[in-house]
Short mmCIF file of C-alpha atoms in Angstrom, two decimals:
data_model
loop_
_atom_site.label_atom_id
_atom_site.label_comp_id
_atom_site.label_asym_id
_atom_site.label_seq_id
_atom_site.Cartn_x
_atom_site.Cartn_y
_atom_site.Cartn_z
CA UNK A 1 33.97 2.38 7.06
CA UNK A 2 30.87 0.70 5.46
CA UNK A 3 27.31 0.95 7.38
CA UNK A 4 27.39 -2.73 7.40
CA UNK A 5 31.22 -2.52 9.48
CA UNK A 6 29.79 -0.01 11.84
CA UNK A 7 26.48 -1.94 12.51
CA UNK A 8 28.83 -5.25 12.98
CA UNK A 9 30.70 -3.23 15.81
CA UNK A 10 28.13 -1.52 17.65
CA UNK A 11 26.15 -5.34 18.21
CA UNK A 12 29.67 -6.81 19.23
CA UNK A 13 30.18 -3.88 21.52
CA UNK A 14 26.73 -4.04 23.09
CA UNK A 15 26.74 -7.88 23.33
CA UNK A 16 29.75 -7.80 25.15
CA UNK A 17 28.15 -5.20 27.61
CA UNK A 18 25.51 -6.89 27.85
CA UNK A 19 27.37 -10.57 28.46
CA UNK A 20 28.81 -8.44 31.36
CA UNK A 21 25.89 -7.42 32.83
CA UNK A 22 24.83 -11.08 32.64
CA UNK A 23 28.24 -12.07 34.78
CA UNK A 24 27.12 -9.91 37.60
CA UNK A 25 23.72 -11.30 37.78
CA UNK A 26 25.26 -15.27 37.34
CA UNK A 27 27.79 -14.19 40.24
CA UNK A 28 24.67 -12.95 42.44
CA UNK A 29 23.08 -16.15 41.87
CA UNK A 30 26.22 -17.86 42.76
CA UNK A 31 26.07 -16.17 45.76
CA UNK A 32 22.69 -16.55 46.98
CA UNK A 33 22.75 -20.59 46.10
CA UNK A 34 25.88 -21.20 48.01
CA UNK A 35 26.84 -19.32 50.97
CA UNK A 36 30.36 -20.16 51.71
CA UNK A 37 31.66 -19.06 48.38
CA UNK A 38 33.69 -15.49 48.72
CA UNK A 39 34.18 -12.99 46.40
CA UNK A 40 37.80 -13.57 46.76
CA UNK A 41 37.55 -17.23 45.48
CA UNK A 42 35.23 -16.10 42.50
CA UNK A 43 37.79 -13.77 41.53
CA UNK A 44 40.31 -16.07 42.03
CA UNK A 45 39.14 -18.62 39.75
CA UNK A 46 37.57 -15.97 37.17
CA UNK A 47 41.13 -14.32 36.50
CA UNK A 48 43.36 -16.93 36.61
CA UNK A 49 41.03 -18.94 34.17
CA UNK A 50 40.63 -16.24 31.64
CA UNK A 51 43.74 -14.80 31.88
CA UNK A 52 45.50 -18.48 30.30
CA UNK A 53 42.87 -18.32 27.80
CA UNK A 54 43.71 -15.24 26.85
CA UNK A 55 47.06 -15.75 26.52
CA UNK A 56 46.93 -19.41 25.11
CA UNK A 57 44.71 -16.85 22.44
CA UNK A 58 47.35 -14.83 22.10
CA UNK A 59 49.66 -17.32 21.65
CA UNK A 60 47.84 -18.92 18.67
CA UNK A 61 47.14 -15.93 17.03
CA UNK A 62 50.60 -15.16 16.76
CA UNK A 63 50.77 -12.26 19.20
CA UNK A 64 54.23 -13.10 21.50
CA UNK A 65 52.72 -12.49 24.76
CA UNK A 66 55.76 -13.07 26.52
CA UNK A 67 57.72 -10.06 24.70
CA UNK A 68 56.24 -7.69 26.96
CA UNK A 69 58.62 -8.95 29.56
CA UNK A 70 62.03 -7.97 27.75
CA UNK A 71 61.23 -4.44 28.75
CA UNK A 72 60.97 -3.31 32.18
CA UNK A 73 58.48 -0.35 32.10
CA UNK A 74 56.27 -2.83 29.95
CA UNK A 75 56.73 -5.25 32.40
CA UNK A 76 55.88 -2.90 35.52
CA UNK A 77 52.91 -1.09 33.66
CA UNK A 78 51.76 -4.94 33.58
CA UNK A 79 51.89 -5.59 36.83
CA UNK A 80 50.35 -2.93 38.30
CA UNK A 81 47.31 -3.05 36.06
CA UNK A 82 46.74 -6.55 37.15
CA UNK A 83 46.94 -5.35 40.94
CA UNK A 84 45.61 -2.10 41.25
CA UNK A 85 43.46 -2.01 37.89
CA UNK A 86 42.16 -5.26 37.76
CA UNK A 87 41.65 -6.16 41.50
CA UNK A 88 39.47 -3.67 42.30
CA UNK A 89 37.12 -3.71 39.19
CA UNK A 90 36.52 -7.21 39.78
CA UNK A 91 36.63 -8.42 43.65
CA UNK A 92 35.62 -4.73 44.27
CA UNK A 93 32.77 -5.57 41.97
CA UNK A 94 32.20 -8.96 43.20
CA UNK A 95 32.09 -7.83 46.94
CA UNK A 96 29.29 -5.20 46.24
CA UNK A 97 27.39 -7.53 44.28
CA UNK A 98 27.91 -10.32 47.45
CA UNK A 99 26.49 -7.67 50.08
CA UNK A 100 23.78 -6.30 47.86
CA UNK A 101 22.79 -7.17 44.08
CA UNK A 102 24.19 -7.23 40.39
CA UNK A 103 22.05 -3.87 39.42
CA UNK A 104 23.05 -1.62 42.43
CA UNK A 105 26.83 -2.48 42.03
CA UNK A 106 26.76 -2.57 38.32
CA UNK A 107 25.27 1.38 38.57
CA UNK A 108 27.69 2.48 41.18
CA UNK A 109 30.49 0.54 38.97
CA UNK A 110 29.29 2.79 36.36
CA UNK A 111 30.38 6.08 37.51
CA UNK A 112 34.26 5.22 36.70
CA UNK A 113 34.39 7.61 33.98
CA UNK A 114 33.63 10.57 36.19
CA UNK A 115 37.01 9.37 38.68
CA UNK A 116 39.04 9.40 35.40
CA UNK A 117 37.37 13.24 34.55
CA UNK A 118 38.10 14.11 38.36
CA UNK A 119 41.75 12.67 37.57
CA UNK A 120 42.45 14.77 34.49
CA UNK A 121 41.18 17.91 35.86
CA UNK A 122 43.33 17.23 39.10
CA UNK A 123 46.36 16.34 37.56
CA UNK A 124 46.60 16.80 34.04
CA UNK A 125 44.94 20.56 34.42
CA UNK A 126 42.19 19.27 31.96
CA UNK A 127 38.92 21.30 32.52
CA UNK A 128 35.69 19.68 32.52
CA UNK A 129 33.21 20.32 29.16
CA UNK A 130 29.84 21.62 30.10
CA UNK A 131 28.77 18.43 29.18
CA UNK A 132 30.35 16.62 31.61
CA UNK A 133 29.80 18.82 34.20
CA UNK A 134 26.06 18.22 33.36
CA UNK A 135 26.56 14.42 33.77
CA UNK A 136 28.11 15.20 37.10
CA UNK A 137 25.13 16.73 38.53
CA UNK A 138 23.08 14.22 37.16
CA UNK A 139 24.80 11.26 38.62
CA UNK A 140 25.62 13.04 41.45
CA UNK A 141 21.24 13.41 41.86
CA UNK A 142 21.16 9.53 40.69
CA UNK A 143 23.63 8.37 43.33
CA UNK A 144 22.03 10.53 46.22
CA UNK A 145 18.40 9.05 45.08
CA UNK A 146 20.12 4.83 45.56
CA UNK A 147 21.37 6.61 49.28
CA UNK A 148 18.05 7.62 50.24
CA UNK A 149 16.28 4.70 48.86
CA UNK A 150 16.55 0.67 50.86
CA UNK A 151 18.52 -0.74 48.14
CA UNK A 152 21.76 0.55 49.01
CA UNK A 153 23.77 -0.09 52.27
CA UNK A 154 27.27 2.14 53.36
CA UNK A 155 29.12 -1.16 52.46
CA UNK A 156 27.20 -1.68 49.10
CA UNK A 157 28.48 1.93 48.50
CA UNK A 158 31.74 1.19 50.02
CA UNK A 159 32.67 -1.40 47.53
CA UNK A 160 30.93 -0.35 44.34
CA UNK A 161 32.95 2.99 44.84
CA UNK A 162 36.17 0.99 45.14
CA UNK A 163 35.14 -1.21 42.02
CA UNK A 164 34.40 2.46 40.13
CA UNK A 165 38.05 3.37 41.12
CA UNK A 166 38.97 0.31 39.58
CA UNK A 167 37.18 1.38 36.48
CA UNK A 168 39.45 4.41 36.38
CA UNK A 169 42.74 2.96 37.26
CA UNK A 170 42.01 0.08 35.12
CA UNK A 171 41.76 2.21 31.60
CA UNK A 172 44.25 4.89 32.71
CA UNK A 173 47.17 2.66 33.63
CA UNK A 174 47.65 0.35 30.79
CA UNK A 175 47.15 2.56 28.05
CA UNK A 176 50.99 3.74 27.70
CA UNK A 177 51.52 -0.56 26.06
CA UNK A 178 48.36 -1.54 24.64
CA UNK A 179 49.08 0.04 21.53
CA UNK A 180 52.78 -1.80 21.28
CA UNK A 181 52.07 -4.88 22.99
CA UNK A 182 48.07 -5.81 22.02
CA UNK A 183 44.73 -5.71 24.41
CA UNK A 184 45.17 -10.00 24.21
CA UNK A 185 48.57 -10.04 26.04
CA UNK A 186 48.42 -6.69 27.96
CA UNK A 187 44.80 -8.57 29.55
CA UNK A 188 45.84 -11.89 29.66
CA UNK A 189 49.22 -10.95 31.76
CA UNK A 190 46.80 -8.63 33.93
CA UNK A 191 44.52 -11.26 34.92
CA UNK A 192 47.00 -14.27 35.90
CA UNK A 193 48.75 -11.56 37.69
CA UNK A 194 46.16 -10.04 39.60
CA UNK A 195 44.82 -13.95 40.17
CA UNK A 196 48.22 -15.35 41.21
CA UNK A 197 48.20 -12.53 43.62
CA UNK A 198 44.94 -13.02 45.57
CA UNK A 199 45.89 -16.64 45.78
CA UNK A 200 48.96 -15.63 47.68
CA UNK A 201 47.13 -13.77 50.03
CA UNK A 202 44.44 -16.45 50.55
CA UNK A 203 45.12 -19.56 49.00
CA UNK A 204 41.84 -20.97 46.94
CA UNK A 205 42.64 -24.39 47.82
CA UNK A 206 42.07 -23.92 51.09
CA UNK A 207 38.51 -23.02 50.95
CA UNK A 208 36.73 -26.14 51.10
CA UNK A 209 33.85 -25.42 49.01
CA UNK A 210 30.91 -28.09 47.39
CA UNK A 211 30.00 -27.11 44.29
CA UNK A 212 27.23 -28.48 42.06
CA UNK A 213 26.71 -28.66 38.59
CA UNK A 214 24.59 -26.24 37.92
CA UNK A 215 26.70 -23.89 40.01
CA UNK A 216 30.03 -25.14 38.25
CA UNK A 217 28.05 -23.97 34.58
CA UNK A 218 27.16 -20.60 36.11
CA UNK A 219 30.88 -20.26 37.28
CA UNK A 220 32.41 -21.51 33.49
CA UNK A 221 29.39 -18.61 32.36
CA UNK A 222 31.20 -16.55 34.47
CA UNK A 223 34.56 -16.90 33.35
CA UNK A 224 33.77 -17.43 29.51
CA UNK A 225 31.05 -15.54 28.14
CA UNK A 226 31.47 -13.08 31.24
CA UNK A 227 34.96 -12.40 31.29
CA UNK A 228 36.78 -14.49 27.92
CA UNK A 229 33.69 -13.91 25.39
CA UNK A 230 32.85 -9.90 25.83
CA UNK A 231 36.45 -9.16 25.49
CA UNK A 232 37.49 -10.47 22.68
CA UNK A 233 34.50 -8.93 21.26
CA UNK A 234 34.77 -5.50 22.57
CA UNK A 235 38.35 -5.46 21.32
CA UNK A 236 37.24 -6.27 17.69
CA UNK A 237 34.63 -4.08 17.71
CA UNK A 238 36.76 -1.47 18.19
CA UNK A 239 38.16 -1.97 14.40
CA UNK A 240 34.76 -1.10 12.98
CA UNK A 241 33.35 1.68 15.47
CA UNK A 242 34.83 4.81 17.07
CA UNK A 243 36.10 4.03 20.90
CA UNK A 244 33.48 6.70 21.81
CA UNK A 245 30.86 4.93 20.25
CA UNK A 246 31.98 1.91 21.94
CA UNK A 247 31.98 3.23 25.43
CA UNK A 248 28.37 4.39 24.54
CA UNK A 249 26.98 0.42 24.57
CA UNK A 250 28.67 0.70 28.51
CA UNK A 251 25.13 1.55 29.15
CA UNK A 252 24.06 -1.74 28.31
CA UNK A 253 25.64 -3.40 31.05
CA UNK A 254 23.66 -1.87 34.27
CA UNK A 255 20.44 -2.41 32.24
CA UNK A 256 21.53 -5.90 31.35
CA UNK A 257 21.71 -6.48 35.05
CA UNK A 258 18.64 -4.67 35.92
CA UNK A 259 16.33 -6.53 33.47
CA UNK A 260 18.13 -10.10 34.16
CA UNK A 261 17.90 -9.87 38.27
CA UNK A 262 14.72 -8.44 37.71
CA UNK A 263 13.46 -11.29 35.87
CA UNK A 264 15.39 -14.49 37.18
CA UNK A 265 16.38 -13.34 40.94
CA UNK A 266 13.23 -11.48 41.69
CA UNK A 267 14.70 -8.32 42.84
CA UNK A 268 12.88 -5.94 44.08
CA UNK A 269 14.21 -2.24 42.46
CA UNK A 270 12.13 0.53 43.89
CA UNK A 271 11.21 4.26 41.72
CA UNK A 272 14.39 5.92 43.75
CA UNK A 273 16.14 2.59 42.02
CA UNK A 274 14.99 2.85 38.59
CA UNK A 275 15.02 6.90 38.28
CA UNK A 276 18.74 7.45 40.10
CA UNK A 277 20.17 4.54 38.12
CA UNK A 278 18.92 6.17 34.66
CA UNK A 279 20.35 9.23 35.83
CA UNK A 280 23.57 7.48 36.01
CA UNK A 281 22.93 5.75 32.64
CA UNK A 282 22.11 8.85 31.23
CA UNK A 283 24.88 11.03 32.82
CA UNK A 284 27.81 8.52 31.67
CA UNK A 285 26.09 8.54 27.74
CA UNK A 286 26.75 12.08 28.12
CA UNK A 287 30.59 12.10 29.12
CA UNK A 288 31.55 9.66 26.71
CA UNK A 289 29.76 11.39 23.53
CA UNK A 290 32.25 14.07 22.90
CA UNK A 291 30.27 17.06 21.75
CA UNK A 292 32.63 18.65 19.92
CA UNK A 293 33.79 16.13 17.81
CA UNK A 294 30.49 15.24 16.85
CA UNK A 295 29.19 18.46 15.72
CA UNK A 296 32.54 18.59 13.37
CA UNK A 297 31.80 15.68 11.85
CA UNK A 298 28.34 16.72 11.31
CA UNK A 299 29.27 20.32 10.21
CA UNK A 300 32.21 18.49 7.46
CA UNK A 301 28.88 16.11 6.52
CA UNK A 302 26.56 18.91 5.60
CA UNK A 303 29.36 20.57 3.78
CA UNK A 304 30.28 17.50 1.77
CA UNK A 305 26.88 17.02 0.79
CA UNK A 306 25.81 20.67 -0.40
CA UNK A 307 28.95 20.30 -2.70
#
């Protein structure tokens, strides 16, 4: 792996965490603009739209997205990672970013890695590093700091917990056929799912809605270089850097959507804010850096170059 590789795939990886921090703060503007629009109907639209362009993708780069339905465990590991990964990361999401903003529910998103730590050590018998049990405490002090603060409601918290959950069960469930079946198609089929779903339960054509043109480019902003855009790019830069280097440029996406409310929705972040959600930031960094694996490589580096 060249320097010029790795530098290619740590700027795809951050610019796709940074295009979805952007999503959160188009869907808050969404939002405030145009009251009668639900986070249902956002999601709605959002994974049904990217999900066919994702598989259409997959399609024309040669990928057979309908060959994950010949097997049955393929086909149910599909399924419920559209409905009970996918739902909750993004209506979830949505909903906390409807009842409060795109920072506070991007932060509170955040702490997903820490469910799927909680997760191995309760069921897999997986001990927590000291490291992560540092980043525990220090979200745990970050979270507590947004609860005592005015930025953060019970329902804000109610729903950005459910869209961290989301976080979790979305990477932990369709890992057992992404390796077989391709992140395009094992996506794609998640999001039509998940979409086709919610439209059962509330049909979008029934919500009579107005929308104008600039709120039709901030939903297509939503939906392409929110949704379509970052993951095609996180997924190829994932062929030039290590996954835990990727999941370090995660940090981009809460600052993202700090610095872009900030700026073009006026929000108003106070110090308990700014200081809890760097916690966070800082607490997340530190899970997905695996300490051990990084001082081998270091330690085999020194060797190799004293030889």
């Amino acid at each position: 792996m060249t320097q010029q590789n790795h530098l290619r795939g740590v700027l795809l990886a951050s610019s796709a965490c940074i295009l979805w921090g952007i999503s959160g703060v188009a869907a808050s503007t969404l939002f405030i603009n145009n009251p009668h629009l639900t986070a249902m109907w956002l999601t709605q639209v959002r994974m049904i739209s990217a999900g066919l362009i994702l598989l259409v993708w997959g399609m024309v780069a040669g990928k057979h997205p309908f060959k994950i339905w010949h097997h049955r465990h393929a086909a149910w590991t599909a399924v419920s990672y559209g409905l009970l990964g996918l739902i909750p990361v993004q209506l979830c999401y949505f909903e906390a970013v409807r009842v409060g903003n795109a920072p506070i529910a991007t932060i509170i998103q955040f702490l997903g890695p820490f469910i799927i730590s909680i997760y191995y050590f309760l069921f897999k018998h997986v001990t927590p590093s000291r490291i992560e049990l540092i980043g525990m405490i220090m979200a745990f002090i970050g979270t507590h700091g947004h609860l005592n603060s005015l930025a953060i409601s019970p329902v804000i918290l109610f729903w950005g917990g459910l869209s961290a959950i989301g976080v979790a069960t979305n990477t932990l469930i369709p890992r057992t056929i992404l390796p077989k079946y391709g992140a395009l198609t094992v996506t794609g089929w998640g999001l039509l799912i998940a979409g086709l779903f919610l439209t059962l339960l509330q049909p979008m054509w029934r919500v009579h809605l107005t929308i104008t043109w600039p709120q039709l480019g901030l939903l297509i902003v939503i939906i392409l270089l929110g949704t379509v855009a970052p993951f095609l790019m996180f997924a190829r830069s994932l062929s030039d850097i290590l996954p835990t280097t990727a999941s370090l440029m995660d940090a981009f996406e809460p600052l993202a959507a700090t610095v872009f409310s900030i700026t073009f929705l006026n929000v108003q972040l106070t110090s308990f804010d700014f200081i809890g959600g760097l916690l966070i930031i800082l607490a997340v960094m530190a899970l997905s850096l695996n300490t051990h694996k990084m001082l081998h490589f270091l330690r085999r580096r020194r060797a190799h170059s004293s030889s």
